[in-house]
Short mmCIF file of C-alpha atoms in Angstrom, two decimals:
data_model
loop_
_atom_site.label_atom_id
_atom_site.label_comp_id
_atom_site.label_asym_id
_atom_site.label_seq_id
_atom_site.Cartn_x
_atom_site.Cartn_y
_atom_site.Cartn_z
CA GLN A 215 -11.35 -19.92 11.83
CA PRO A 216 -12.16 -16.13 11.63
CA VAL A 217 -14.24 -16.17 8.47
CA ALA A 218 -16.28 -18.94 9.90
CA ALA A 219 -16.74 -16.84 13.03
CA ALA A 220 -17.85 -13.98 10.81
CA ARG A 221 -20.50 -16.12 9.12
CA PHE A 222 -21.64 -17.35 12.44
CA PHE A 223 -22.22 -13.85 13.98
CA ALA A 224 -23.96 -12.84 10.77
CA ALA A 225 -26.43 -15.78 11.49
CA GLU A 226 -25.60 -17.22 8.12
CA TRP A 227 -24.66 -20.62 9.43
CA VAL A 228 -28.43 -21.13 9.99
CA SER A 229 -29.87 -19.06 7.19
CA ARG A 230 -27.25 -19.81 4.45
CA PRO A 231 -25.26 -22.80 5.72
CA LEU A 232 -23.93 -23.79 2.24
CA HIS A 233 -22.62 -20.33 1.55
CA SER A 234 -21.10 -20.23 5.02
CA PHE A 235 -19.35 -23.53 4.69
CA ALA A 236 -18.16 -22.66 1.18
CA SER A 237 -16.83 -19.24 2.35
CA ALA A 238 -14.98 -20.84 5.33
CA ALA A 239 -13.57 -23.62 2.99
CA PHE A 240 -12.43 -21.03 0.43
CA PHE A 241 -10.65 -18.92 3.08
CA LEU A 242 -8.74 -22.09 4.32
CA ALA A 243 -7.88 -22.99 0.70
CA VAL A 244 -6.23 -19.59 0.26
CA LEU A 245 -4.25 -20.02 3.44
CA GLY A 246 -3.23 -23.39 2.14
CA LEU A 247 -2.14 -21.88 -1.20
CA LEU A 248 -0.09 -19.26 0.67
CA ALA A 249 1.56 -22.09 2.68
CA LEU A 250 2.30 -23.94 -0.56
CA ILE A 251 3.96 -20.72 -2.02
CA TYR A 252 5.96 -20.24 1.15
CA ASN A 253 7.36 -23.76 1.18
CA LEU A 254 8.24 -23.52 -2.47
CA PHE A 255 10.39 -20.47 -1.79
CA ALA A 256 11.89 -22.02 1.38
CA ARG A 257 12.96 -25.06 -0.51
CA TYR A 258 13.99 -23.82 -3.91
CA THR A 259 15.43 -20.34 -3.41
CA PRO A 260 18.58 -19.14 -1.50
CA ARG A 261 17.89 -17.78 1.94
CA LEU A 262 19.77 -16.16 4.78
CA ARG A 263 20.76 -18.04 7.90
CA SER A 264 21.89 -16.91 11.25
CA ALA A 265 22.47 -18.18 14.70
CA GLY A 266 19.63 -16.01 16.02
CA GLY A 267 17.06 -17.15 13.41
CA TYR A 268 14.09 -14.86 12.80
CA ARG A 269 15.20 -12.42 15.40
CA ASP A 270 18.56 -11.68 13.78
CA MET A 271 16.96 -11.63 10.34
CA VAL A 272 14.82 -8.71 11.45
CA PHE A 273 16.91 -6.89 14.18
CA ALA A 274 20.64 -7.70 13.55
CA ARG A 275 21.01 -6.77 9.86
CA GLU A 276 22.46 -3.59 8.50
CA THR A 277 20.97 -2.56 5.18
CA PRO A 278 22.23 0.87 4.16
CA THR A 279 21.49 0.39 0.47
CA ALA A 280 17.91 -0.78 0.98
CA LEU A 281 17.37 2.07 3.57
CA ALA A 282 18.60 4.83 1.08
CA ILE A 283 16.54 3.39 -1.74
CA ALA A 284 13.43 3.13 0.45
CA ARG A 285 13.95 6.87 1.49
CA ILE A 286 14.17 7.85 -2.19
CA ALA A 287 11.26 5.79 -3.43
CA ILE A 288 8.92 6.75 -0.60
CA SER A 289 9.87 10.43 -0.89
CA ILE A 290 9.14 10.33 -4.61
CA SER A 291 5.77 8.77 -3.95
CA LEU A 292 4.83 11.25 -1.27
CA THR A 293 5.83 14.20 -3.49
CA LEU A 294 3.97 12.93 -6.49
CA ALA A 295 0.87 12.23 -4.34
CA ALA A 296 0.93 15.66 -2.76
CA LEU A 297 1.24 17.32 -6.07
CA ARG A 298 -1.59 15.35 -7.42
CA TYR A 299 -3.81 16.35 -4.47
CA VAL A 300 -3.07 19.93 -4.98
CA GLY A 301 -4.49 19.40 -8.43
CA PHE A 302 -7.53 17.67 -7.10
CA ILE A 303 -8.27 20.43 -4.48
CA TYR A 304 -7.73 23.32 -6.74
CA GLY A 305 -8.41 21.92 -10.21
CA GLU A 306 -11.66 20.27 -9.14
CA GLY A 307 -12.89 23.27 -7.31
CA LEU A 308 -13.03 21.59 -3.76
CA LEU A 309 -12.64 24.89 -2.09
CA THR A 310 -15.57 26.59 -3.95
CA ASP A 311 -17.79 23.93 -5.53
CA PRO A 312 -20.99 23.68 -3.49
CA ALA A 313 -21.36 20.07 -4.63
CA PHE A 314 -18.61 18.93 -2.41
CA ALA A 315 -20.23 20.58 0.71
CA GLY A 316 -23.43 18.71 -0.15
CA PHE A 317 -21.88 15.41 0.69
CA GLY A 318 -21.91 16.18 4.40
CA PRO A 319 -24.38 18.11 6.61
CA PRO A 320 -22.97 21.65 7.06
CA ALA A 321 -23.73 21.54 10.73
CA TYR A 322 -21.10 18.74 11.15
CA PRO A 323 -17.80 19.80 9.67
CA LYS A 324 -15.29 17.05 9.38
CA LEU A 325 -12.69 16.63 12.08
CA ILE A 326 -9.77 17.76 9.87
CA ASP A 327 -11.53 21.14 9.29
CA ARG A 328 -12.16 21.55 12.96
CA LEU A 329 -8.52 20.79 13.99
CA LEU A 330 -6.54 22.11 10.98
CA PRO A 331 -8.60 24.28 8.49
CA PHE A 332 -7.21 24.15 5.03
CA TRP A 333 -4.41 26.64 4.46
CA ASP A 334 -5.23 28.29 1.05
CA ILE A 335 -2.00 29.64 -0.01
CA GLY A 336 -2.62 28.92 -3.69
CA ALA A 337 -1.80 25.92 -5.91
CA ASN A 338 1.66 27.24 -6.99
CA ALA A 339 2.77 28.05 -3.45
CA TRP A 340 1.84 24.55 -2.41
CA ARG A 341 3.74 23.02 -5.43
CA ILE A 342 6.82 25.07 -4.46
CA VAL A 343 6.73 23.84 -0.71
CA ILE A 344 6.11 20.18 -1.78
CA LEU A 345 8.89 20.17 -4.38
CA THR A 346 11.42 21.85 -2.05
CA VAL A 347 10.75 19.29 0.74
CA GLY A 348 10.64 16.44 -1.55
CA VAL A 349 13.96 17.19 -3.19
CA LEU A 350 15.57 17.49 0.19
CA ALA A 351 14.27 14.14 1.36
CA VAL A 352 15.26 12.46 -1.96
CA LEU A 353 18.79 13.80 -1.74
CA GLY A 354 19.12 12.73 1.89
CA VAL A 355 19.49 16.30 3.33
CA ALA A 356 18.24 16.57 6.98
CA THR A 357 16.35 13.27 6.56
CA ARG A 358 14.64 13.29 9.94
CA ALA A 359 13.02 16.66 9.22
CA SER A 360 12.53 16.53 5.43
CA PHE A 361 11.01 13.13 5.23
CA ALA A 362 8.75 13.67 8.18
CA LEU A 363 7.58 16.98 6.74
CA ALA A 364 6.93 15.37 3.29
CA TRP A 365 4.75 12.86 5.03
CA LEU A 366 2.88 15.43 7.05
CA ILE A 367 2.15 17.51 4.04
CA THR A 368 0.88 14.58 1.95
CA LEU A 369 -1.30 13.42 5.00
CA TYR A 370 -2.69 16.96 5.42
CA LEU A 371 -3.64 17.30 1.79
CA VAL A 372 -5.13 13.80 1.39
CA SER A 373 -7.03 14.19 4.64
CA HIS A 374 -8.72 17.48 3.36
CA TYR A 375 -9.68 15.93 0.07
CA GLU A 376 -10.92 12.60 1.42
CA ALA A 377 -13.02 14.43 4.10
CA TRP A 378 -15.13 16.14 1.41
CA THR A 379 -15.58 13.40 -1.29
CA PRO A 380 -17.99 10.52 -1.06
CA SER A 381 -15.72 7.70 -2.52
CA TRP A 382 -13.77 5.19 -0.42
CA SER A 383 -11.66 7.09 2.01
CA HIS A 384 -8.41 5.07 2.18
CA GLY A 385 -6.62 6.95 -0.58
CA GLU A 386 -2.80 6.90 -0.33
CA ALA A 387 -2.93 4.65 2.76
CA PRO A 388 -0.10 2.47 1.34
CA ILE A 389 2.26 5.37 0.95
CA LEU A 390 1.40 7.00 4.37
CA LEU A 391 1.55 3.62 6.09
CA CYS A 392 4.92 2.42 4.81
CA ALA A 393 6.57 5.71 5.64
CA ILE A 394 5.60 5.53 9.26
CA PRO A 395 8.41 3.21 10.55
CA LEU A 396 10.97 5.48 8.92
CA LEU A 397 9.72 8.73 10.46
CA LEU A 398 12.25 10.69 12.55
CA ARG A 399 15.08 8.22 11.71
CA ASP A 400 18.42 9.13 10.02
CA LEU A 401 17.65 7.81 6.55
CA ARG A 402 20.83 8.67 4.85
CA GLY A 403 21.88 5.03 4.39
CA ARG A 404 24.37 4.49 1.49
CA PHE A 405 23.25 7.20 -0.88
CA TYR A 406 22.84 10.86 0.33
CA LEU A 407 24.21 14.39 -0.43
CA PRO A 408 27.05 14.89 2.13
CA ILE A 409 26.67 18.13 3.95
CA GLY A 410 28.95 18.94 6.84
CA ARG A 411 30.74 16.18 8.74
CA ALA A 412 27.80 14.15 10.16
CA PRO A 413 29.11 10.69 11.29
CA PRO A 414 27.75 7.55 9.52
CA ALA A 415 24.38 6.42 11.03
CA ALA A 416 23.00 2.88 11.65
CA SER A 417 20.86 1.46 8.72
CA PRO A 418 18.89 -1.28 10.48
CA PHE A 419 16.61 -3.60 8.46
CA PHE A 420 13.84 -3.54 11.04
CA PRO A 421 12.07 -0.38 9.95
CA ILE A 422 12.06 -1.50 6.31
CA PHE A 423 10.72 -4.85 7.21
CA VAL A 424 7.93 -3.12 9.08
CA SER A 425 7.19 -1.00 6.08
CA GLN A 426 6.98 -4.22 4.00
CA LEU A 427 4.62 -5.74 6.45
CA LEU A 428 2.33 -2.70 6.53
CA LEU A 429 1.97 -2.81 2.79
CA ALA A 430 1.28 -6.40 2.96
CA LEU A 431 -1.31 -5.95 5.70
CA PHE A 432 -3.01 -3.23 3.61
CA TYR A 433 -3.66 -5.71 1.00
CA PHE A 434 -4.41 -8.59 3.38
CA GLY A 435 -6.88 -6.37 5.22
CA ALA A 436 -8.88 -5.83 2.02
CA PHE A 437 -8.89 -9.65 1.36
CA TYR A 438 -10.05 -10.36 4.92
CA ALA A 439 -12.77 -7.73 4.76
CA LYS A 440 -14.08 -9.21 1.63
CA MET A 441 -14.15 -12.70 3.08
CA GLY A 442 -15.63 -11.63 6.43
CA LEU A 443 -18.27 -9.47 4.96
CA ALA A 444 -19.29 -11.25 1.72
CA GLY A 445 -17.44 -14.47 1.93
CA LEU A 446 -17.13 -16.47 -1.31
CA ALA A 447 -19.98 -14.45 -2.76
CA TRP A 448 -17.50 -11.64 -3.50
CA VAL A 449 -16.07 -13.95 -6.10
CA THR A 450 -19.13 -15.78 -7.30
CA THR A 451 -21.51 -12.73 -7.64
CA ASP A 452 -21.35 -9.32 -9.21
CA HIS A 453 -19.33 -7.56 -6.40
CA LEU A 454 -16.48 -6.72 -8.77
CA ALA A 455 -18.76 -5.62 -11.60
CA ASN A 456 -20.63 -3.22 -9.22
CA SER A 457 -17.29 -1.89 -7.93
CA LEU A 458 -16.26 -1.06 -11.53
CA ASP A 459 -19.54 0.64 -12.17
CA PHE A 460 -18.92 2.82 -9.11
CA ALA A 461 -15.41 3.59 -10.15
CA TRP A 462 -16.48 4.75 -13.60
CA GLY A 463 -19.80 6.27 -12.49
CA ARG A 464 -21.02 9.83 -12.13
CA LEU A 465 -18.01 10.98 -10.18
CA THR A 466 -15.78 10.33 -13.19
CA ALA A 467 -18.12 11.42 -15.99
CA ASP A 468 -15.30 13.17 -17.69
CA HIS A 469 -13.35 9.87 -17.98
CA PRO A 470 -15.38 7.31 -20.02
CA LYS A 471 -15.16 3.65 -19.14
CA PRO A 472 -12.80 1.84 -21.33
CA ALA A 473 -14.05 -0.77 -23.67
CA TYR A 474 -12.08 -3.57 -22.07
CA VAL A 475 -13.69 -2.84 -18.63
CA ALA A 476 -17.21 -3.15 -20.04
CA TRP A 477 -16.21 -6.27 -21.89
CA VAL A 478 -15.03 -7.87 -18.61
CA GLN A 479 -18.22 -6.79 -16.79
CA GLN A 480 -20.46 -8.31 -19.50
CA ASN A 481 -18.68 -11.68 -19.30
CA PRO A 482 -19.86 -13.53 -16.22
CA VAL A 483 -17.01 -16.06 -16.31
CA LEU A 484 -14.38 -13.52 -16.83
CA VAL A 485 -15.54 -11.06 -14.25
CA ARG A 486 -15.49 -13.99 -11.59
CA ALA A 487 -12.08 -15.06 -12.70
CA CYS A 488 -10.88 -11.51 -12.29
CA ALA A 489 -12.54 -11.36 -8.86
CA LEU A 490 -10.67 -14.57 -7.79
CA GLY A 491 -7.34 -13.19 -9.07
CA HIS A 492 -8.07 -9.96 -7.24
CA VAL A 493 -8.62 -11.54 -3.75
CA LEU A 494 -5.58 -13.90 -4.27
CA MET A 495 -3.28 -10.93 -5.11
CA GLN A 496 -4.54 -9.30 -1.98
CA ALA A 497 -3.62 -12.23 0.14
CA ILE A 498 -0.18 -13.21 -1.34
CA PRO A 499 1.93 -10.31 0.01
CA ILE A 500 1.32 -11.23 3.65
CA LEU A 501 4.10 -13.90 3.04
CA VAL A 502 6.58 -11.19 3.86
CA LEU A 503 5.65 -11.60 7.55
CA PHE A 504 7.17 -15.12 7.56
CA SER A 505 10.12 -14.33 5.19
CA PRO A 506 12.62 -11.87 6.67
CA GLY A 507 15.39 -14.48 5.64
CA LYS A 508 13.81 -15.20 2.25
CA PRO A 509 14.75 -12.30 -0.08
CA TRP A 510 13.23 -13.98 -3.17
CA ALA A 511 9.82 -14.44 -1.30
CA ARG A 512 9.78 -10.84 -0.31
CA LEU A 513 10.70 -9.89 -3.92
CA PHE A 514 7.71 -12.00 -5.18
CA GLY A 515 5.44 -10.19 -2.65
CA GLY A 516 6.54 -6.84 -4.01
CA ALA A 517 6.04 -7.86 -7.60
CA VAL A 518 2.40 -9.05 -6.73
CA PHE A 519 1.93 -5.68 -4.92
CA ALA A 520 3.14 -3.73 -7.93
CA PHE A 521 1.07 -5.86 -10.38
CA GLY A 522 -1.98 -5.22 -8.25
CA VAL A 523 -1.44 -1.54 -8.29
CA VAL A 524 -1.22 -1.49 -12.16
CA LEU A 525 -4.44 -3.61 -12.36
CA LEU A 526 -6.23 -1.28 -9.88
CA TRP A 527 -5.35 1.74 -12.20
CA ALA A 528 -6.34 -0.24 -15.28
CA PHE A 529 -9.71 -1.20 -13.97
CA MET A 530 -10.70 1.32 -11.43
CA GLY A 531 -9.30 4.18 -13.51
CA TYR A 532 -9.61 7.69 -12.29
CA LEU A 533 -10.79 6.65 -8.80
CA TRP A 534 -7.42 4.97 -8.03
CA PRO A 535 -3.87 6.19 -8.78
CA TRP A 536 -1.11 4.19 -10.03
CA TYR A 537 2.06 5.94 -10.90
CA TRP A 538 2.66 7.50 -7.48
CA TRP A 539 2.04 4.07 -5.73
CA LEU A 540 4.48 2.18 -7.88
CA PRO A 541 7.74 3.53 -6.42
CA ILE A 542 7.03 2.09 -2.93
CA ALA A 543 7.04 -1.44 -4.37
CA VAL A 544 10.84 -1.28 -4.26
CA VAL A 545 10.64 -1.35 -0.50
CA PHE A 546 10.12 -5.09 -0.83
CA VAL A 547 13.51 -5.64 -2.58
CA ASP A 548 16.39 -6.76 -0.40
CA TRP A 549 18.96 -4.56 -2.26
CA ASP A 550 21.74 -5.33 0.07
CA TYR A 551 21.30 -9.11 -0.46
CA PHE A 552 21.10 -8.86 -4.27
CA LEU A 553 24.00 -6.66 -4.40
CA GLY A 554 26.07 -8.98 -2.27
CA ARG A 555 26.27 -6.74 0.70
CA VAL A 556 24.77 -8.78 3.46
CA ARG A 557 25.79 -7.47 6.92
CA PHE A 558 24.85 -9.05 10.25
CA GLY A 559 25.65 -8.04 13.88
CA PRO A 560 28.25 -9.86 15.83
CA ARG A 561 26.12 -12.76 16.74
CA ALA A 562 24.75 -13.57 13.28
CA ARG A 563 26.30 -14.69 10.00
CA ALA A 564 25.08 -15.39 6.50
CA ARG A 565 25.60 -18.70 4.64
#
């Protein structure tokens, strides 16, 4: 039991035995809840079946509709994120404000600045490049190049901004992660702008499934970190209230804390209930790992992911985005199944 091991190596089984036992028990209870949800979907929702089982569900399916929609959605998210970070860099004075440089010793420049110094071509030039590449990727033109370039531009801008700001540094990780399995692939799928006479390309489900899994692991990693580092105390103490204070602190002085956030912080029962819901939402999407043949279970995981994004924006405010994360939630939807277009390889069949 990994959380029990974490408590052991932190020497809390001796110094705080009750907390350690409660944390391990809570972790097991969450896993039990996940098993219950999984079995409910397995028993009461339609599912795909094939002779090859899990292997065919992941490797033998053709999903041209889902692939095209994933390309469009992720490209939109990458474009929106890149445009927003151009605003962060130029609008917040990242290039000139000495306050940013004060967060790190000048003698030790960040790795991104050593390898790829920021290319200051101006905010408008950056926007033109981002929009051009993004439109090509959305339309399905030269998808191997346009999609990969959109990903690299976003990674470049986010890396420079994160390297010089003191807040949590996993910004845009969901968008960047879920795009990785699709890099350098023909992503035309069912919807694209036909140019020339390029032959139809394969549209395997496997890279989409890996994208779903990476998004789920992003959430589950946050859940596991809370359990491993703080245990049940993350729920029963003021961890969430302190996180909200940081989100609406001096870094976001121009964005006052909403009244409902302060109200939640001041209510001990409510803030702990929100903390419990928060960790449960981060754990639930991992169900996609076990559900390649259960479209409704993966749809549920995507709905939880999207709901979590909206709540992050509502409670963490300016520190966390929301609108440019939401499009990637459609990656969880098995569009080919719900549109009645299930296609397997020669050894598999749907029932």
